[in-house]
mmCIF file of C-alpha atoms in Angstrom:
data_model
loop_
_atom_site.group_PDB
_atom_site.id
_atom_site.type_symbol
_atom_site.label_atom_id
_atom_site.label_comp_id
_atom_site.label_asym_id
_atom_site.label_seq_id
_atom_site.Cartn_x
_atom_site.Cartn_y
_atom_site.Cartn_z
ATOM 1 C CA SER A 1015 3.841 -14.342 32.768
ATOM 2 C CA ASN A 1016 2.639 -13.686 29.206
ATOM 3 C CA ALA A 1017 5.434 -15.826 27.757
ATOM 4 C CA SER A 1018 4.560 -18.708 30.086
ATOM 5 C CA HIS A 1019 0.917 -18.551 29.001
ATOM 6 C CA GLU A 1020 1.815 -18.433 25.302
ATOM 7 C CA LEU A 1021 4.117 -21.468 25.703
ATOM 8 C CA LYS A 1022 1.692 -23.419 27.878
ATOM 9 C CA THR A 1023 -1.246 -23.276 25.440
ATOM 10 C CA PRO A 1024 0.362 -25.085 22.463
ATOM 11 C CA LEU A 1025 2.124 -27.530 24.792
ATOM 12 C CA THR A 1026 -1.223 -28.464 26.367
ATOM 13 C CA ILE A 1027 -2.778 -29.004 22.922
ATOM 14 C CA ILE A 1028 0.176 -31.113 21.725
ATOM 15 C CA SER A 1029 0.171 -33.197 24.907
ATOM 16 C CA GLY A 1030 -3.576 -33.804 24.694
ATOM 17 C CA PHE A 1031 -3.560 -34.966 21.079
ATOM 18 C CA LEU A 1032 -0.466 -37.156 21.588
ATOM 19 C CA GLU A 1033 -2.242 -38.891 24.478
ATOM 20 C CA THR A 1034 -5.330 -39.384 22.272
ATOM 21 C CA ILE A 1035 -3.191 -40.950 19.541
ATOM 22 C CA SER A 1036 -1.184 -43.158 21.934
ATOM 23 C CA LEU A 1037 -4.426 -44.506 23.413
ATOM 24 C CA LYS A 1038 -5.779 -45.030 19.862
ATOM 25 C CA ARG A 1039 -8.826 -42.888 20.537
ATOM 26 C CA PHE A 1040 -9.417 -42.037 16.897
ATOM 27 C CA LYS A 1041 -12.119 -43.384 14.610
ATOM 28 C CA ASN A 1042 -10.144 -43.816 11.406
ATOM 29 C CA GLU A 1043 -7.010 -42.829 9.525
ATOM 30 C CA THR A 1044 -8.573 -39.545 8.384
ATOM 31 C CA GLN A 1045 -9.130 -38.441 11.973
ATOM 32 C CA LEU A 1046 -5.615 -39.586 12.914
ATOM 33 C CA PHE A 1047 -4.062 -37.396 10.216
ATOM 34 C CA TYR A 1048 -6.283 -34.517 11.349
ATOM 35 C CA PHE A 1049 -4.844 -34.844 14.874
ATOM 36 C CA ILE A 1050 -1.290 -35.014 13.496
ATOM 37 C CA ASP A 1051 -1.932 -31.896 11.430
ATOM 38 C CA ILE A 1052 -3.006 -29.981 14.565
ATOM 39 C CA ILE A 1053 0.121 -31.157 16.404
ATOM 40 C CA GLU A 1054 2.314 -29.995 13.515
ATOM 41 C CA LYS A 1055 0.677 -26.535 13.507
ATOM 42 C CA GLU A 1056 1.187 -26.151 17.255
ATOM 43 C CA VAL A 1057 4.838 -27.254 16.985
ATOM 44 C CA ASN A 1058 5.401 -24.619 14.290
ATOM 45 C CA ARG A 1059 3.676 -22.066 16.515
ATOM 46 C CA LEU A 1060 6.060 -22.958 19.356
ATOM 47 C CA LYS A 1061 9.086 -22.687 17.063
ATOM 48 C CA LYS A 1062 7.995 -19.237 15.894
ATOM 49 C CA LEU A 1063 7.340 -18.106 19.461
ATOM 50 C CA VAL A 1064 10.757 -19.296 20.691
ATOM 51 C CA TYR A 1065 12.439 -17.626 17.690
ATOM 52 C CA ASP A 1066 10.651 -14.331 18.402
ATOM 53 C CA LEU A 1067 11.493 -14.468 22.123
ATOM 54 C CA LEU A 1068 15.167 -15.083 21.320
ATOM 55 C CA SER A 1069 15.101 -12.203 18.831
ATOM 56 C CA LEU A 1070 13.810 -9.835 21.519
ATOM 57 C CA ALA A 1071 16.320 -11.105 24.079
ATOM 58 C CA THR A 1072 19.365 -10.560 21.833
ATOM 59 C CA LEU A 1073 18.466 -7.295 20.059
ATOM 60 C CA GLU A 1074 20.455 -4.935 22.300
ATOM 61 C CA ASN A 1075 23.571 -7.127 22.373
ATOM 62 C CA THR A 1076 23.511 -7.621 18.612
ATOM 63 C CA TYR A 1077 23.152 -3.897 17.988
ATOM 64 C CA MET A 1078 26.025 -2.989 20.307
ATOM 65 C CA GLN A 1079 28.324 -5.322 18.348
ATOM 66 C CA ILE A 1080 27.670 -3.584 15.021
ATOM 67 C CA ASN A 1081 30.344 -1.129 13.955
ATOM 68 C CA ARG A 1082 30.267 -1.354 10.177
ATOM 69 C CA ILE A 1083 28.379 0.160 7.281
ATOM 70 C CA GLU A 1084 26.297 -2.256 5.185
ATOM 71 C CA GLU A 1085 25.123 -1.809 1.607
ATOM 72 C CA LEU A 1086 21.742 -2.969 0.380
ATOM 73 C CA SER A 1087 19.512 -2.698 -2.660
ATOM 74 C CA THR A 1088 15.896 -1.541 -2.479
ATOM 75 C CA LYS A 1089 15.141 -3.712 -5.504
ATOM 76 C CA LYS A 1090 16.473 -6.812 -3.734
ATOM 77 C CA ILE A 1091 14.276 -6.046 -0.731
ATOM 78 C CA ILE A 1092 11.204 -6.129 -2.980
ATOM 79 C CA LEU A 1093 12.332 -9.267 -4.851
ATOM 80 C CA ASN A 1094 12.943 -11.010 -1.527
ATOM 81 C CA LEU A 1095 9.426 -10.119 -0.309
ATOM 82 C CA GLN A 1096 7.916 -11.457 -3.528
ATOM 83 C CA LYS A 1097 9.858 -14.720 -3.212
ATOM 84 C CA ILE A 1098 9.116 -15.363 0.474
ATOM 85 C CA PHE A 1099 5.403 -14.550 0.365
ATOM 86 C CA SER A 1100 4.432 -15.627 -3.173
ATOM 87 C CA GLU A 1101 2.563 -18.734 -1.977
ATOM 88 C CA LEU A 1102 0.600 -16.857 0.708
ATOM 89 C CA ILE A 1103 -0.325 -14.139 -1.800
ATOM 90 C CA LEU A 1104 -1.589 -16.741 -4.280
ATOM 91 C CA GLU A 1105 -3.419 -18.665 -1.544
ATOM 92 C CA LYS A 1106 -5.518 -15.625 -0.656
ATOM 93 C CA ASN A 1107 -5.773 -14.294 -4.230
ATOM 94 C CA LEU A 1108 -4.398 -10.935 -3.117
ATOM 95 C CA LYS A 1109 -3.588 -8.133 -5.524
ATOM 96 C CA VAL A 1110 -0.197 -6.721 -4.515
ATOM 97 C CA THR A 1111 1.187 -3.540 -6.077
ATOM 98 C CA TRP A 1112 4.931 -2.910 -5.883
ATOM 99 C CA ASN A 1113 6.398 0.597 -6.239
ATOM 100 C CA TYR A 1114 10.005 1.370 -5.408
ATOM 101 C CA GLU A 1115 12.997 3.537 -6.236
ATOM 102 C CA ASP A 1116 15.783 1.280 -7.455
ATOM 103 C CA LYS A 1117 18.616 2.526 -5.234
ATOM 104 C CA GLU A 1118 21.753 1.174 -3.603
ATOM 105 C CA ILE A 1119 21.921 2.582 -0.088
ATOM 106 C CA PHE A 1120 24.159 2.307 2.971
ATOM 107 C CA ILE A 1121 22.989 1.769 6.547
ATOM 108 C CA ASN A 1122 24.934 1.462 9.813
ATOM 109 C CA PHE A 1123 23.150 -1.615 11.144
ATOM 110 C CA LYS A 1124 22.614 -5.185 9.967
ATOM 111 C CA LYS A 1125 20.603 -5.331 6.762
ATOM 112 C CA GLU A 1126 18.905 -8.454 8.132
ATOM 113 C CA TRP A 1127 17.196 -6.157 10.624
ATOM 114 C CA LEU A 1128 15.664 -4.129 7.826
ATOM 115 C CA GLU A 1129 14.437 -7.331 6.181
ATOM 116 C CA ILE A 1130 12.857 -8.485 9.472
ATOM 117 C CA ILE A 1131 11.118 -5.122 9.955
ATOM 118 C CA ILE A 1132 9.606 -5.058 6.464
ATOM 119 C CA GLN A 1133 8.754 -8.779 6.385
ATOM 120 C CA ASN A 1134 6.915 -8.597 9.729
ATOM 121 C CA ILE A 1135 4.748 -5.688 8.601
ATOM 122 C CA PHE A 1136 4.062 -7.212 5.179
ATOM 123 C CA GLU A 1137 3.194 -10.601 6.708
ATOM 124 C CA ASN A 1138 0.695 -8.876 9.024
ATOM 125 C CA SER A 1139 -0.952 -7.198 6.038
ATOM 126 C CA ILE A 1140 -1.347 -10.597 4.367
ATOM 127 C CA LYS A 1141 -2.762 -12.189 7.537
ATOM 128 C CA TYR A 1142 -5.338 -9.497 8.209
ATOM 129 C CA THR A 1143 -6.419 -8.828 4.625
ATOM 130 C CA PRO A 1144 -9.371 -10.966 3.488
ATOM 131 C CA GLU A 1145 -9.266 -13.061 0.329
ATOM 132 C CA TYR A 1146 -9.228 -11.023 -2.918
ATOM 133 C CA GLY A 1147 -8.058 -7.953 -1.006
ATOM 134 C CA ALA A 1148 -5.253 -5.594 -2.008
ATOM 135 C CA ILE A 1149 -1.866 -4.605 -0.588
ATOM 136 C CA ASP A 1150 0.315 -1.740 -1.786
ATOM 137 C CA VAL A 1151 4.056 -1.577 -1.066
ATOM 138 C CA LYS A 1152 6.111 1.569 -1.650
ATOM 139 C CA ILE A 1153 9.791 2.184 -0.959
ATOM 140 C CA TYR A 1154 11.470 5.519 -1.656
ATOM 141 C CA ILE A 1155 14.319 7.711 -0.397
ATOM 142 C CA GLU A 1156 13.673 11.141 1.087
ATOM 143 C CA ASN A 1157 15.903 13.416 3.204
ATOM 144 C CA PHE A 1158 18.388 10.600 3.800
ATOM 145 C CA LYS A 1159 15.679 8.336 5.065
ATOM 146 C CA MET A 1160 14.336 5.161 3.555
ATOM 147 C CA ILE A 1161 10.544 5.365 3.618
ATOM 148 C CA VAL A 1162 8.546 2.134 3.493
ATOM 149 C CA VAL A 1163 4.768 2.378 3.152
ATOM 150 C CA ILE A 1164 2.643 -0.795 3.330
ATOM 151 C CA SER A 1165 -1.112 -0.308 2.880
ATOM 152 C CA ASP A 1166 -3.825 -2.950 2.854
ATOM 153 C CA THR A 1167 -7.590 -3.389 2.584
ATOM 154 C CA GLY A 1168 -7.649 -5.543 5.705
ATOM 155 C CA ILE A 1169 -9.880 -5.663 8.779
ATOM 156 C CA GLY A 1170 -8.297 -2.560 10.280
ATOM 157 C CA ILE A 1171 -7.427 -1.658 13.867
ATOM 158 C CA ALA A 1172 -9.673 0.296 16.239
ATOM 159 C CA LYS A 1173 -8.306 3.728 17.190
ATOM 160 C CA GLU A 1174 -8.254 2.894 20.902
ATOM 161 C CA ASN A 1175 -6.048 -0.149 20.194
ATOM 162 C CA GLN A 1176 -3.595 1.385 17.743
ATOM 163 C CA ASN A 1177 -0.988 2.239 20.403
ATOM 164 C CA LYS A 1178 -1.262 -1.248 21.924
ATOM 165 C CA ILE A 1179 -0.277 -3.247 18.827
ATOM 166 C CA PHE A 1180 3.428 -2.639 19.478
ATOM 167 C CA GLU A 1181 3.203 -4.159 22.967
ATOM 168 C CA ARG A 1182 4.533 -7.677 23.495
ATOM 169 C CA PHE A 1183 1.966 -10.454 23.035
ATOM 170 C CA TYR A 1184 -0.815 -8.010 22.156
ATOM 171 C CA ARG A 1185 -3.360 -9.275 19.628
ATOM 172 C CA GLU A 1186 -6.656 -7.597 18.783
ATOM 173 C CA ASP A 1187 -9.544 -9.305 20.561
ATOM 174 C CA LEU A 1188 -11.860 -9.418 17.557
ATOM 175 C CA SER A 1189 -14.035 -12.378 16.634
ATOM 176 C CA HIS A 1190 -12.816 -12.322 13.031
ATOM 177 C CA SER A 1191 -9.132 -12.155 13.993
ATOM 178 C CA LYS A 1192 -8.962 -14.788 16.750
ATOM 179 C CA ALA A 1193 -8.389 -17.582 14.256
ATOM 180 C CA ILE A 1194 -5.418 -15.798 12.668
ATOM 181 C CA GLU A 1195 -2.166 -17.392 13.779
ATOM 182 C CA GLY A 1196 0.586 -15.317 15.365
ATOM 183 C CA THR A 1197 2.733 -14.902 18.472
ATOM 184 C CA GLY A 1198 1.849 -11.275 19.200
ATOM 185 C CA LEU A 1199 5.560 -10.428 19.117
ATOM 186 C CA GLY A 1200 6.132 -9.427 15.487
ATOM 187 C CA LEU A 1201 5.302 -5.711 15.758
ATOM 188 C CA SER A 1202 6.975 -5.525 19.172
ATOM 189 C CA ILE A 1203 10.214 -6.699 17.554
ATOM 190 C CA VAL A 1204 9.731 -4.189 14.721
ATOM 191 C CA LYS A 1205 9.257 -1.280 17.168
ATOM 192 C CA HIS A 1206 12.220 -2.340 19.301
ATOM 193 C CA MET A 1207 14.512 -2.579 16.269
ATOM 194 C CA LEU A 1208 13.409 0.811 14.979
ATOM 195 C CA ASP A 1209 13.977 2.412 18.385
ATOM 196 C CA LEU A 1210 17.556 1.119 18.414
ATOM 197 C CA VAL A 1211 18.354 2.523 14.952
ATOM 198 C CA GLN A 1212 16.527 5.842 15.525
ATOM 199 C CA GLY A 1213 13.776 4.882 13.104
ATOM 200 C CA GLU A 1214 10.069 5.660 13.306
ATOM 201 C CA ILE A 1215 6.836 3.814 12.564
ATOM 202 C CA TYR A 1216 3.411 5.357 12.058
ATOM 203 C CA LEU A 1217 0.003 3.763 11.689
ATOM 204 C CA GLU A 1218 -3.170 4.903 9.986
ATOM 205 C CA SER A 1219 -6.086 2.486 10.232
ATOM 206 C CA GLU A 1220 -9.868 2.197 10.160
ATOM 207 C CA ILE A 1221 -12.007 -0.827 10.976
ATOM 208 C CA ASN A 1222 -13.193 -2.703 7.839
ATOM 209 C CA ILE A 1223 -11.294 -0.274 5.586
ATOM 210 C CA GLY A 1224 -7.657 -1.192 6.095
ATOM 211 C CA SER A 1225 -4.315 -0.173 7.571
ATOM 212 C CA LYS A 1226 -1.275 1.777 6.457
ATOM 213 C CA PHE A 1227 2.128 1.394 8.122
ATOM 214 C CA ILE A 1228 4.751 4.035 7.400
ATOM 215 C CA VAL A 1229 8.342 3.262 8.397
ATOM 216 C CA GLU A 1230 11.181 5.801 8.308
ATOM 217 C CA ILE A 1231 14.744 4.504 8.622
ATOM 218 C CA PRO A 1232 17.856 6.722 8.600
ATOM 219 C CA ILE A 1233 20.435 5.830 5.938
ATOM 220 C CA SER A 1234 24.136 6.718 5.868
ATOM 221 C CA SER A 1235 24.418 7.522 2.178
ATOM 222 C CA ILE A 1236 23.079 6.708 -1.289
ATOM 223 C CA LYS A 1237 25.116 5.127 -4.067
ATOM 224 C CA ASN A 1238 25.095 6.738 -7.510
ATOM 225 C CA ILE A 1239 22.630 9.437 -6.502
#
């Protein structure tokens, strides 16, 4: 039911603006390009939603097929984050602090999963942190766990809603967050992935102060420890 609603909304918007354009109900070229821009945003929203739904649908099968150890670098994880989100960080003039232990580690699940987990949380911090805010990223190894801590000076999450944010399609019903784009599936995917690999995620948050996500992921071994 939720998926149908989430798919129906952008489709209705796209259909409406396409009809407006086909009937030439626009005043000038500027308004035409404005309509096209809205259509493009809704198409991208649909693509992201379909991708997230497929990710949820295939998680268990993908995990069951994994029977190998994979090596990854904590430094590369950070460099990848910087590369992917550099434009968004600059757009919002955010101050991002990076702290990490430069380690080569081994995990017994796909390293792409780890990238998805960290990228989803980091992207949320960017979305919900106002312009000129700050984000702090820490990665370290402790007791054969990889600990990822992402803190921000964002809008925060009310205590009564903190357990709900990992539910599918849940988005905080706040006036200042309604305009923020998202499918409401990102943190649900994160939680589902962590459950499958025996990982944990914790949240500390206060309204108008910020949020801190702490992720603990078991590792098989550490290289050159």
